[in-house]
Coordinates of C-alpha atoms in Angstrom, one line a residue:
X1 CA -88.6 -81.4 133.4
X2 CA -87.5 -84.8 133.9
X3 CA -89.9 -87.4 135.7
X4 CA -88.5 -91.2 136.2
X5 CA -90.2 -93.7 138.1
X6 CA -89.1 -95.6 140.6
X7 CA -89.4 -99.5 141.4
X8 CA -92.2 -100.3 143.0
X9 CA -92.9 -103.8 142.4
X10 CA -93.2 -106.2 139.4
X11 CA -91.4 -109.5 137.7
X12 CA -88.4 -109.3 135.5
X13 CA -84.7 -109.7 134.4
X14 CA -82.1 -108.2 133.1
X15 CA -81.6 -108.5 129.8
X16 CA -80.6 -112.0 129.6
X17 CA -79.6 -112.2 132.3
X18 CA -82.0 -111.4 135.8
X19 CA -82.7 -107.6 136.2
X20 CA -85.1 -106.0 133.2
X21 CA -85.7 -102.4 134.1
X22 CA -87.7 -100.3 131.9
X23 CA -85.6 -97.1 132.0
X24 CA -87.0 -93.7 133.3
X25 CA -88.0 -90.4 132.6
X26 CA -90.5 -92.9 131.4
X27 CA -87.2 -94.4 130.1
X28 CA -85.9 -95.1 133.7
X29 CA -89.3 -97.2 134.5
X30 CA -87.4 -99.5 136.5
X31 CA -88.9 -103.1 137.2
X32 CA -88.5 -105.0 140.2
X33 CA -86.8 -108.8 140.0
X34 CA -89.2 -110.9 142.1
X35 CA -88.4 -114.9 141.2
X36 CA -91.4 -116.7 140.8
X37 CA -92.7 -119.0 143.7
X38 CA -93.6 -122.2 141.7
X39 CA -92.2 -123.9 139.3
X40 CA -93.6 -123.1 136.5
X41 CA -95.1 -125.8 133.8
X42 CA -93.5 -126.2 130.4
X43 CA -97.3 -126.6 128.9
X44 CA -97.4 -122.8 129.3
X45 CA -95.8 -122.1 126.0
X46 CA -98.7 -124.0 124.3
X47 CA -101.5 -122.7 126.3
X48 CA -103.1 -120.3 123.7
X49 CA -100.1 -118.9 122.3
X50 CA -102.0 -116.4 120.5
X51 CA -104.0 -115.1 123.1
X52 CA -100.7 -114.2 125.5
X53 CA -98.8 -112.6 122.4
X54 CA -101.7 -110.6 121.0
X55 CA -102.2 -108.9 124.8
X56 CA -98.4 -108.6 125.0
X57 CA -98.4 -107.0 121.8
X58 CA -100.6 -104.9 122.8
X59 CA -99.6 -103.7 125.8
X60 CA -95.9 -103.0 124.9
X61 CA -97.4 -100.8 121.8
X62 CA -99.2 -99.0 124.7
X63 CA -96.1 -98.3 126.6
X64 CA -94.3 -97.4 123.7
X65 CA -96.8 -94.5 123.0
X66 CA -97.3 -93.4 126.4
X67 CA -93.7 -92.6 126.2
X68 CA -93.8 -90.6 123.3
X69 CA -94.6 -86.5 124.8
X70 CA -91.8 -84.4 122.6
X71 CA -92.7 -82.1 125.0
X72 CA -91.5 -83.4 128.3
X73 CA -87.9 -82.8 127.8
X74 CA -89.1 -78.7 127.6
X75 CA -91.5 -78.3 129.8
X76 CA -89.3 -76.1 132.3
X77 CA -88.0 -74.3 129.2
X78 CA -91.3 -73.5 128.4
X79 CA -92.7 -72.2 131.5
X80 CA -89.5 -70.0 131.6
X81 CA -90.2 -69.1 128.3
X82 CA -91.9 -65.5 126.9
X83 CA -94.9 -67.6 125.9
X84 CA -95.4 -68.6 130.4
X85 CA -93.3 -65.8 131.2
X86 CA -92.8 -67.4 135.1
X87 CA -89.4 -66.2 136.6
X88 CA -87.0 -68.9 137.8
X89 CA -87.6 -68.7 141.3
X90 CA -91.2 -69.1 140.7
X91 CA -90.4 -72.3 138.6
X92 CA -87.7 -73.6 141.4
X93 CA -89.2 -72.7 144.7
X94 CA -93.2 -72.6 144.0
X95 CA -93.7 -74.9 140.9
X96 CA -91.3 -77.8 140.9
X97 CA -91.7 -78.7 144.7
X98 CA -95.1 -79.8 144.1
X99 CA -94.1 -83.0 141.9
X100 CA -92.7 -84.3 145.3
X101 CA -95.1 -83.8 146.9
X102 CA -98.3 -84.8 144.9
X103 CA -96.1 -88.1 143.9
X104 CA -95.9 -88.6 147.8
X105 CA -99.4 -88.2 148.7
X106 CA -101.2 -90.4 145.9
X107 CA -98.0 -93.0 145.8
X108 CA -99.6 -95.7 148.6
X109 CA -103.1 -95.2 147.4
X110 CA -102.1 -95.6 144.0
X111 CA -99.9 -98.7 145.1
X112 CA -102.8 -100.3 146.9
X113 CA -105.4 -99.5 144.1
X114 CA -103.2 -101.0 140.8
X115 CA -103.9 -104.3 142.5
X116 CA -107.2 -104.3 143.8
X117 CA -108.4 -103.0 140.9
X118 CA -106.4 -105.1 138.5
X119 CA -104.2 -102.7 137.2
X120 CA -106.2 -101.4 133.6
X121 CA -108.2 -98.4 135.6
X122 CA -105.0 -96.8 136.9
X123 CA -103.5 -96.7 133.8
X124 CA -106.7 -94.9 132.5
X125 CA -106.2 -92.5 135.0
X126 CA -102.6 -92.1 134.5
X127 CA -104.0 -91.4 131.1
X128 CA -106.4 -89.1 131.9
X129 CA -103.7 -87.2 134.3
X130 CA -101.7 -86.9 131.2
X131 CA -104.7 -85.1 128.7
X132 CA -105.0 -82.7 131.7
X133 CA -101.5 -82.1 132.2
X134 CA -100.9 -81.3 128.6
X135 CA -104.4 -78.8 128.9
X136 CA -103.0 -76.6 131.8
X137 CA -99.7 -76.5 129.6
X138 CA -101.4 -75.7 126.5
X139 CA -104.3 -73.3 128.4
X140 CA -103.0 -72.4 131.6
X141 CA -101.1 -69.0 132.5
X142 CA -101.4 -68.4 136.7
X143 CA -98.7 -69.9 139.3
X144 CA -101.5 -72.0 140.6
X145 CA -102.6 -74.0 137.7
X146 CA -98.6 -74.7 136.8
X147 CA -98.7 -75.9 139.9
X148 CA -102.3 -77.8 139.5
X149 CA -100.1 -79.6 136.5
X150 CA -97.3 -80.6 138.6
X151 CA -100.0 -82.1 141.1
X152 CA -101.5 -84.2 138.3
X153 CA -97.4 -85.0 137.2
X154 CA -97.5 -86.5 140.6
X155 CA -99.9 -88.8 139.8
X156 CA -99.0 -90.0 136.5
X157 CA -95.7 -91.0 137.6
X158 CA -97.3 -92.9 140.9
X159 CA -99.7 -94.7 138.3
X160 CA -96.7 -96.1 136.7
X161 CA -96.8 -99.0 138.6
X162 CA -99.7 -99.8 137.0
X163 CA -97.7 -100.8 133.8
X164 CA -94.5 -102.4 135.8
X165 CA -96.8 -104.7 137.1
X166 CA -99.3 -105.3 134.5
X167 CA -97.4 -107.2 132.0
X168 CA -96.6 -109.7 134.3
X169 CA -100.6 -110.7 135.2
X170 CA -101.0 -112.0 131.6
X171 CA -98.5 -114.4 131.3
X172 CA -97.6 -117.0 133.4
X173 CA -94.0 -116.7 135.4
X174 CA -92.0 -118.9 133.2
X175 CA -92.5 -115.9 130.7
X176 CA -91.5 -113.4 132.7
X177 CA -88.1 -113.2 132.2
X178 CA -89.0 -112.9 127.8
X179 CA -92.2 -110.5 128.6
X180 CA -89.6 -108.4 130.6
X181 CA -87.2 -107.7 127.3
X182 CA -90.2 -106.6 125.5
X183 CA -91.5 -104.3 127.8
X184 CA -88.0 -102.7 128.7
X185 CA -87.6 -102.7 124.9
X186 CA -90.6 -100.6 124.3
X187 CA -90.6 -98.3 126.8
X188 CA -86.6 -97.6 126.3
X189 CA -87.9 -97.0 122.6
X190 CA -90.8 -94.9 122.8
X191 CA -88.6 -92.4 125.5
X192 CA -85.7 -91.9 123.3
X193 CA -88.3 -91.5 120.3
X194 CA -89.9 -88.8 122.6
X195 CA -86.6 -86.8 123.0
X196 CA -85.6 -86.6 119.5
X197 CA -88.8 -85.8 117.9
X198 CA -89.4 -83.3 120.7
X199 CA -85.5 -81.6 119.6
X200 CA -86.3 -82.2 115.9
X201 CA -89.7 -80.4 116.3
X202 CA -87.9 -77.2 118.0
X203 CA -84.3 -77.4 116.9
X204 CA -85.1 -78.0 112.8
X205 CA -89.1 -77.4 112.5
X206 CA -89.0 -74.2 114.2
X207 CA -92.0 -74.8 116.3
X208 CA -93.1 -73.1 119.4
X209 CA -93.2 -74.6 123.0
X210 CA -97.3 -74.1 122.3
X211 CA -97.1 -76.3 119.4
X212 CA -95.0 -79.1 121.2
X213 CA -97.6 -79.4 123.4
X214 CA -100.4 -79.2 121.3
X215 CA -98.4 -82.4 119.8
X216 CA -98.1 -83.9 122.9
X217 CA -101.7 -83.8 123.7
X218 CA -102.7 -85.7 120.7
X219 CA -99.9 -88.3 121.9
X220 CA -101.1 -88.8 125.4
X221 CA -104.9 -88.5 124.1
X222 CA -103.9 -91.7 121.9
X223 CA -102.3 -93.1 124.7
X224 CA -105.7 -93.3 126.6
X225 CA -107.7 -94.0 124.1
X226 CA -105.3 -97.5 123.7
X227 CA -105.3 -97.4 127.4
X228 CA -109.0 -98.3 127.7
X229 CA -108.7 -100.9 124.9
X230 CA -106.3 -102.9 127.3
X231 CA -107.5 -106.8 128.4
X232 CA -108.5 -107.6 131.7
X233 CA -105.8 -109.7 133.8
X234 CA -107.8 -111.9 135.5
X235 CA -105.1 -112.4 138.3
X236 CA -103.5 -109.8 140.2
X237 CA -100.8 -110.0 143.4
X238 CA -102.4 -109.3 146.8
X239 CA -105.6 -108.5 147.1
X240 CA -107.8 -110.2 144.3
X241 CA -105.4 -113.8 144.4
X242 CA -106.3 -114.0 148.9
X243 CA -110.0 -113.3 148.0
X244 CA -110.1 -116.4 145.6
X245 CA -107.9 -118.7 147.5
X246 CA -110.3 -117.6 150.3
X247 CA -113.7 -118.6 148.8
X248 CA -112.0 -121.5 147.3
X249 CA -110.8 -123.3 150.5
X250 CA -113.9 -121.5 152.7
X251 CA -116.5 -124.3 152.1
X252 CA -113.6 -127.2 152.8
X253 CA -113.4 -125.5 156.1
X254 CA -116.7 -125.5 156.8
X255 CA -117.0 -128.9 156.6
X256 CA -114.2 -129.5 158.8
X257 CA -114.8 -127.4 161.2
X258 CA -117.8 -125.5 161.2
X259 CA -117.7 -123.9 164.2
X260 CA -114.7 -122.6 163.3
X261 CA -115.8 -120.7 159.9
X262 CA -117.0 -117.5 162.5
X263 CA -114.4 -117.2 163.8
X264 CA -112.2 -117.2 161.0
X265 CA -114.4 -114.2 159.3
X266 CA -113.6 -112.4 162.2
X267 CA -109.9 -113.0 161.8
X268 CA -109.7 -113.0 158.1
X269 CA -108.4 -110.0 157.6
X270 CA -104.8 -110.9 160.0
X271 CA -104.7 -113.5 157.3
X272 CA -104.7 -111.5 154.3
X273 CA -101.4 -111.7 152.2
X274 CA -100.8 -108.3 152.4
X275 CA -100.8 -107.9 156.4
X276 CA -98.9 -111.4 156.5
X277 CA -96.0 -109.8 154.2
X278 CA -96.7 -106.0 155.7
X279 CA -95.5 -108.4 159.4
X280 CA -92.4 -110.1 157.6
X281 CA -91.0 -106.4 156.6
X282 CA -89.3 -106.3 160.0
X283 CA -87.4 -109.3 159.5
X284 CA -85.8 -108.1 155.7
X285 CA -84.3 -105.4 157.5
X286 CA -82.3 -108.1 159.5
X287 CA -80.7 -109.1 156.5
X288 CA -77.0 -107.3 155.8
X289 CA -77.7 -107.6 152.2
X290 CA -81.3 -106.4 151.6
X291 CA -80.4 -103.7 154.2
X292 CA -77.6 -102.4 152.4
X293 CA -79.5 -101.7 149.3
X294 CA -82.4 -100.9 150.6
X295 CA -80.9 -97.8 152.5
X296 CA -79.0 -97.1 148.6
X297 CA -82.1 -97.6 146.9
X298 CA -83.6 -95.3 149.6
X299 CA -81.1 -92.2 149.9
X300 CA -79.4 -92.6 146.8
X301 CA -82.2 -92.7 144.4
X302 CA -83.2 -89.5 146.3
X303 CA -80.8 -87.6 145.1
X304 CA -80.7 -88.9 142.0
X305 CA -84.5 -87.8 141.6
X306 CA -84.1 -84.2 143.0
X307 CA -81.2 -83.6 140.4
X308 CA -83.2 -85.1 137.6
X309 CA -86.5 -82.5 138.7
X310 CA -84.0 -79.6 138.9
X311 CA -81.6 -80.1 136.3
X312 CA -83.6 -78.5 133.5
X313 CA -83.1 -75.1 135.6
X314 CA -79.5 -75.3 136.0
X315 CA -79.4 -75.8 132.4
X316 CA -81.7 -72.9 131.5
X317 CA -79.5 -70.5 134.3
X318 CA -76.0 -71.9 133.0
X319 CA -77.0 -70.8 129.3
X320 CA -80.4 -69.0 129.4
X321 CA -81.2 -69.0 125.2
X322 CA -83.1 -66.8 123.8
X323 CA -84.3 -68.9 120.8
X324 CA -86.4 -72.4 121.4
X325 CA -84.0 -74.5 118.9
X326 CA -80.9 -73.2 121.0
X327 CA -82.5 -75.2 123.5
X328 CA -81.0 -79.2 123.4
X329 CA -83.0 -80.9 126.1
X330 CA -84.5 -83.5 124.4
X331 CA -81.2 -84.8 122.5
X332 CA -79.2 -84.9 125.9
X333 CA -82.5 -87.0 127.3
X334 CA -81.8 -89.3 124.3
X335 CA -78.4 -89.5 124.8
X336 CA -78.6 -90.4 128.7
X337 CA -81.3 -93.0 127.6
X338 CA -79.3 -94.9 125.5
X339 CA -76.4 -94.8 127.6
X340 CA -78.6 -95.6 130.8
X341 CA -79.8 -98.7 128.6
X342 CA -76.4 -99.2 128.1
X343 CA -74.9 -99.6 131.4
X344 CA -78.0 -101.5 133.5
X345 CA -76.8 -104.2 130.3
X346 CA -73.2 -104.0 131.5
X347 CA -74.1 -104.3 134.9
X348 CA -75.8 -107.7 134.3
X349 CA -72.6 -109.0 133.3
X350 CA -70.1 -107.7 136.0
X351 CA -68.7 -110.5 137.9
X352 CA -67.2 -109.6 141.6
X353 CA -67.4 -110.9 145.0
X354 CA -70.8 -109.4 145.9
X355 CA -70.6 -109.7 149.2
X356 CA -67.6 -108.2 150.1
X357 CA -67.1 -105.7 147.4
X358 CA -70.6 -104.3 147.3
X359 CA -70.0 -101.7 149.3
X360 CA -66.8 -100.4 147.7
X361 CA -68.4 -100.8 144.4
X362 CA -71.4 -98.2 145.6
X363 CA -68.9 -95.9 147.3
X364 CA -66.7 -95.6 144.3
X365 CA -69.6 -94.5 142.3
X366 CA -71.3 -92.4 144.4
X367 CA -67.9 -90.2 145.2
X368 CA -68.1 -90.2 141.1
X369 CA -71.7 -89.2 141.2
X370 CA -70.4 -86.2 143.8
X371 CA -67.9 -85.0 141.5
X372 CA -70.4 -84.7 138.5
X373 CA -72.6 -82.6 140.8
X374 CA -69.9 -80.1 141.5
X375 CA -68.9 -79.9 138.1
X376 CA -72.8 -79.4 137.5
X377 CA -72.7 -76.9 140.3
X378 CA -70.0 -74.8 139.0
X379 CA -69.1 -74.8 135.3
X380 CA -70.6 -72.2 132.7
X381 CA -70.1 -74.5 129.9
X382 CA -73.4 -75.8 129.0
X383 CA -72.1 -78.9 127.2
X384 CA -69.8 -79.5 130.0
X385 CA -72.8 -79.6 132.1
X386 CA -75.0 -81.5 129.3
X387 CA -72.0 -83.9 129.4
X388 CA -71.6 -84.2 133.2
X389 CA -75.1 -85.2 133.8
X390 CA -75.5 -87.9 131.0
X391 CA -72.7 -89.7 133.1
X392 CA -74.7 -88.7 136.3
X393 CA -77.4 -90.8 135.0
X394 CA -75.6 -93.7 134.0
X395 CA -73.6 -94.1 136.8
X396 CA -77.2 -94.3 138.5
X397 CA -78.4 -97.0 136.3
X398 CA -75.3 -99.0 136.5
X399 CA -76.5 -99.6 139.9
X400 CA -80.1 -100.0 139.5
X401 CA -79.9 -103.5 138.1
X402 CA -77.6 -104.7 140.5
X403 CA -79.6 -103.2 143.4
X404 CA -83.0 -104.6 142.1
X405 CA -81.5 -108.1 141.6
X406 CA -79.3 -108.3 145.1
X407 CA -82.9 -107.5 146.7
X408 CA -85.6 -109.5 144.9
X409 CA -83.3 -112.8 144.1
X410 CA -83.9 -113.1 148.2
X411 CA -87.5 -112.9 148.4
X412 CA -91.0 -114.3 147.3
X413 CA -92.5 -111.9 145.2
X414 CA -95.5 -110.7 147.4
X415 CA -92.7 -109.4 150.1
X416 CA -90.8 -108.1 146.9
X417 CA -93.1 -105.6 145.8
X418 CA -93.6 -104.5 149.5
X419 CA -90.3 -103.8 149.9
X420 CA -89.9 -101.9 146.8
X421 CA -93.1 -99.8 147.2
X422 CA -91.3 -99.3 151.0
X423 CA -88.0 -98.3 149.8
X424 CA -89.9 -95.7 147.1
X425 CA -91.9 -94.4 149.3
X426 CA -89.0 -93.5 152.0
X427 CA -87.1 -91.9 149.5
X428 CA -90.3 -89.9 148.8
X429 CA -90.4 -88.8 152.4
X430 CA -86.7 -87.8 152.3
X431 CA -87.3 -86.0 149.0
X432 CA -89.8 -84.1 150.3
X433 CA -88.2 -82.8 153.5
X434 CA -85.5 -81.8 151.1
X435 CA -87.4 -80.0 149.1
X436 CA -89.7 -78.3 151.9
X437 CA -86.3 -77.7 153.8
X438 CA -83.9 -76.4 150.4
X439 CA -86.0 -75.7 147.3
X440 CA -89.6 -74.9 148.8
X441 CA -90.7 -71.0 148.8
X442 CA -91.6 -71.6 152.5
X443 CA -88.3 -73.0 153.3
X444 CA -85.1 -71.6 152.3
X445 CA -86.0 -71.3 149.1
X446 CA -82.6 -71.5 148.1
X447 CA -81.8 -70.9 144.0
X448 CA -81.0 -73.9 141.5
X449 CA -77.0 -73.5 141.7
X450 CA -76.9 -73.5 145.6
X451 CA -79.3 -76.7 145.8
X452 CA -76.8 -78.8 143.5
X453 CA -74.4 -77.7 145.9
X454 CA -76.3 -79.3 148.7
X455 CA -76.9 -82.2 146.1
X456 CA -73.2 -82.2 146.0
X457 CA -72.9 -82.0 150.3
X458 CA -75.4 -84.6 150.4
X459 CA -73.8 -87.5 147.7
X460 CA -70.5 -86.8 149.4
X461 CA -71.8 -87.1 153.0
X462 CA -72.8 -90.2 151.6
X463 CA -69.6 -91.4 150.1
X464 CA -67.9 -91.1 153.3
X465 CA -70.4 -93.3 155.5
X466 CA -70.2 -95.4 152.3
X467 CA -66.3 -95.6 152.5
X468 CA -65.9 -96.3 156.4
X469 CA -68.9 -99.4 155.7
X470 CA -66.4 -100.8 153.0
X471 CA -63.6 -100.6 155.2
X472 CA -65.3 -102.6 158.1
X473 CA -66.5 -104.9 155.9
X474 CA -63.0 -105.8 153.8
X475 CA -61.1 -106.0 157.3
X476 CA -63.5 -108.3 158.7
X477 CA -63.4 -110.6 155.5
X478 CA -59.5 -110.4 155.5
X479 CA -58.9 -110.6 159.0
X480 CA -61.6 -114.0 159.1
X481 CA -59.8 -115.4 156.2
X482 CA -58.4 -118.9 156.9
X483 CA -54.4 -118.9 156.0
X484 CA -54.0 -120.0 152.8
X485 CA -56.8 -118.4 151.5
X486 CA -58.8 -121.3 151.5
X487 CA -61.9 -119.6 152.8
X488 CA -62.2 -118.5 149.1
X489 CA -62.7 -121.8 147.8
X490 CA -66.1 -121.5 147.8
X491 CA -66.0 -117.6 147.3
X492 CA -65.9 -117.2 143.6
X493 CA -66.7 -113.9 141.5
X494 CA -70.3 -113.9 140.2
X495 CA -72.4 -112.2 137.5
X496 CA -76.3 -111.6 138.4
X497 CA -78.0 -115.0 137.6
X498 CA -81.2 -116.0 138.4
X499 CA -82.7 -117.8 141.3
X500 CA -84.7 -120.4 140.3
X501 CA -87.8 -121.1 141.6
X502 CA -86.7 -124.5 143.1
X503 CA -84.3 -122.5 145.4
X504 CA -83.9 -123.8 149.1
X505 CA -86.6 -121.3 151.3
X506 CA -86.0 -120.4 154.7
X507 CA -89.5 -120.3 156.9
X508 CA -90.0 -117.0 158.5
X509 CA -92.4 -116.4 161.5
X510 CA -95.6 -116.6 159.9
X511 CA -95.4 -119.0 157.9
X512 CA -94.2 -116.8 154.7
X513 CA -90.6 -117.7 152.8
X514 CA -87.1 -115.6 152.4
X515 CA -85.4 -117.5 149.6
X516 CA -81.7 -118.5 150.9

């Protein structure tokens, strides 16, 4: 079993450049670019140094061993295993579903509670999710507590946020961009340290899938353990940052205006931060760029998901072994890590017209993406199919950067994380339908090879609407283009580089600021 998070919100770059994504299954934690919307001071760097490096410390060492579980990457092999002895249309069509939707379900609240409660508590209950996951897997043996743990999976990878978002309430913004590396750094490690001493343990220690995640409980149970030592952040985005700017300027109005303080209690909350930027969401979607990766982030990150929660299966149908160190789950995780990690750095570095290629550049990939899926679908080579699906993933994360930096380099970074958590919890919805519709016991309940084949119906449906965008879009540009070519003066190929935070803003309705 695979689980990866997707953005919801945060502070970061790339590398050194603007987009830093922490890469999933843990490893593809991926961190939202929101520029900051001050300029920061330069005194920042001396303002106790050591206090700001100790917590950082800290706090990357804690996502570097929350990431270690050797037994994620077998998890499916293990419930399919003599020791859980489920068949493989229990797994696909009663167990797995549930992951979508428990992550659904908890994803707002857990959204909304990382910042009013300042983001430490949700990770202790992402670590306490984790303990109990590893219990079931360790004491549980019925269809309904397998699918108690994939309720609880839910919820660990909707507390994620949590730690996107964290880092970036103890340091101020001109720090976000360094804090950013580290935290990519360490999660990146401590997933591809998970996968290889989870195919170590099984491929050359011989140890059962019990074992594993008997290991994997003392991990996570260190986890929370360092997960309750975390500092306070004394700031946090929306809800805890209105209430002090609140009770600071509430006794200035008073004395303005006194007769006005009533009614402004009444009307406090249409003030709040987060109903101001919950109103400006209507006006992102009137942008062609934010709306064009939006609706990527939105269906294509669904399917990237639903192959990731399946693909375990397909492996275990296309070459079912008999032995546990047949079984090389966690060195192709490792492997699609590093390359992952590899291409979101590429990507940082492409230079190309953004605005008229864009949409070429995600058709292109995602008719590659299609291809892998029906290679997935239909070869009975296992390595083929190992192979196939670390490119699958990389192709992915090529994109993520690029997505994440075309979308937050526009907006403040309140509105940022909205849109994020929006575009997540979308692609949630249309997970879910897919799964209730396809994989779901209640539903078709269709078996692992003929959902990649939908997977594959569904990127290539995709490629086409994709294809016919990118044509609209290059015979506008061409057909608009003074003779002479001297409307690309101005036009000139681009990497992804910051925005800084003295940028031109452009007022919205309320007040709020689109950066131009």
């Amino acid at each position: 079993m695979v689980a990866e998070q997707p953005i919801i919100g945060g502070d970061g770059s790339d590398e050194e450049k603007n987009t830093e994504l922490p890469g999933v299954k843990d490893g593809d934690v991926e961190l939202a670019v929101c520029t900051p919307d001050a300029q920061p001071s330069a005194d920042v760097f001396q303002e106790e140094p050591r206090k700001w490096k100790f917590a950082i410390i800290v706090l990357c060492f804690y996502g570097f061993m929350a990431s270690i579980k050797p037994g994620e990457s077998f998890i499916t092999p293990n419930l399919l295993s003599v020791e859980k002895n489920f068949t493989r249309e229990q797994v696909t069509n009663e167990i797995t579903p549930v992951l979508t939707y428990s992550y659904m379900a908890v994803l707002v609240p857990t959204f909304l509670l990382t910042d009013f409660l300042r983001y430490k508590p949700v990770l202790i209950i992402q670590g306490v999710s984790q303990v109990i996951i590893w219990l079931i897997l360790l004491l549980g043996s019925t269809l309904l507590q397998m699918q108690l743990m994939e309720f609880f999976y839910g919820i660990t990878m909707a507390c994620r946020v949590a730690y996107s978002s964290y880092i970036f309430s103890l340091v101020s913004p001109v720090l976000y961009q360094r804090v950013a590396g580290y935290s990519r750094s360490a999660t990146l490690l401590g997933v591809f340290t998970s996968s290889v001493l989870g195919q170590l343990c099984v491929s050359l220690g011989n140890i059962t899938y019990y074992s594993l995640s008997a290991i994997s409980l003392g991990f996570v149970s260190f986890g929370l353990l360092l997960a309750s030592c975390l500092p306070w952040p004394k700031r946090s985005l929306f809800f805890n940052r209105s209430q002090e700017k609140e009770t600071a300027t509430k006794a200035e109005t008073d004395q303005i205006n006194p007769a006005q303080s009533g009614k402004s209690s009444k009307s406090k909350w249409k003030d709040s931060v987060l109903v101001q930027m919950l109103l400006e969401l209507k006006h992102v979607v009137k942008i062609p760029n934010l709306r064009l990766w939006s609706l990527w982030w939105i269906f294509n990150s669904t399917g990237y998901y639903l192959v990731l929660f399946y693909v375990h299966i397909l492996w275990n149908k296309v070459y079912p072994a008999t032995e546990s160190k047949h079984v090389y789950n966690g060195g192709v995780e490792a492997a699609s890590t590093l390359l992952s990690a590899l291409t979101s750095f590429i990507a940082g570095y492409t230079k190309i017209r953004w605005s008229v290629w864009s949409e070429l550049l995600i058709a292109t990939i995602t008719a590659l993406q299609a291809g892998l899926l029906l290679l997935m679908g239909n070869t009975t080579n296992i390595w083929v199919c190992y192979l196939a699906y670390v490119l699958f993933r990389s192709f992915y994360q090529f994109l993520v950067p690029i997505a994440t930096f075309q979308i937050a380099s526009s907006l403040t970074k309140e509105l940022c994380a909205l849109v994020f958590g929006m575009n997540t919890f979308l692609g949630i919805i249309l997970k879910s339908i897919i799964n209730l519709i396809f994989a779901d016991k209640r539903g078709l309940g269709l078996d692992v090879h003929k959902q990649f084949l939908v997977y594959f119906i569904y990127f290539t449906l995709l490629t086409v609407i994709y294809f016919i965008c990118a044509a609209v879009v290059l015979i506008r540009h061409f057909r608009n283009r003074p003779d002479g070519g001297e409307g690309l003066a101005n036009e000139v190929a681009t990497e992804l580089t910051p925005v800084g935070a003295s940028a031109e803003t452009e007022p919205l309705s309320n007040g709020k600021n689109i950066k131009s």
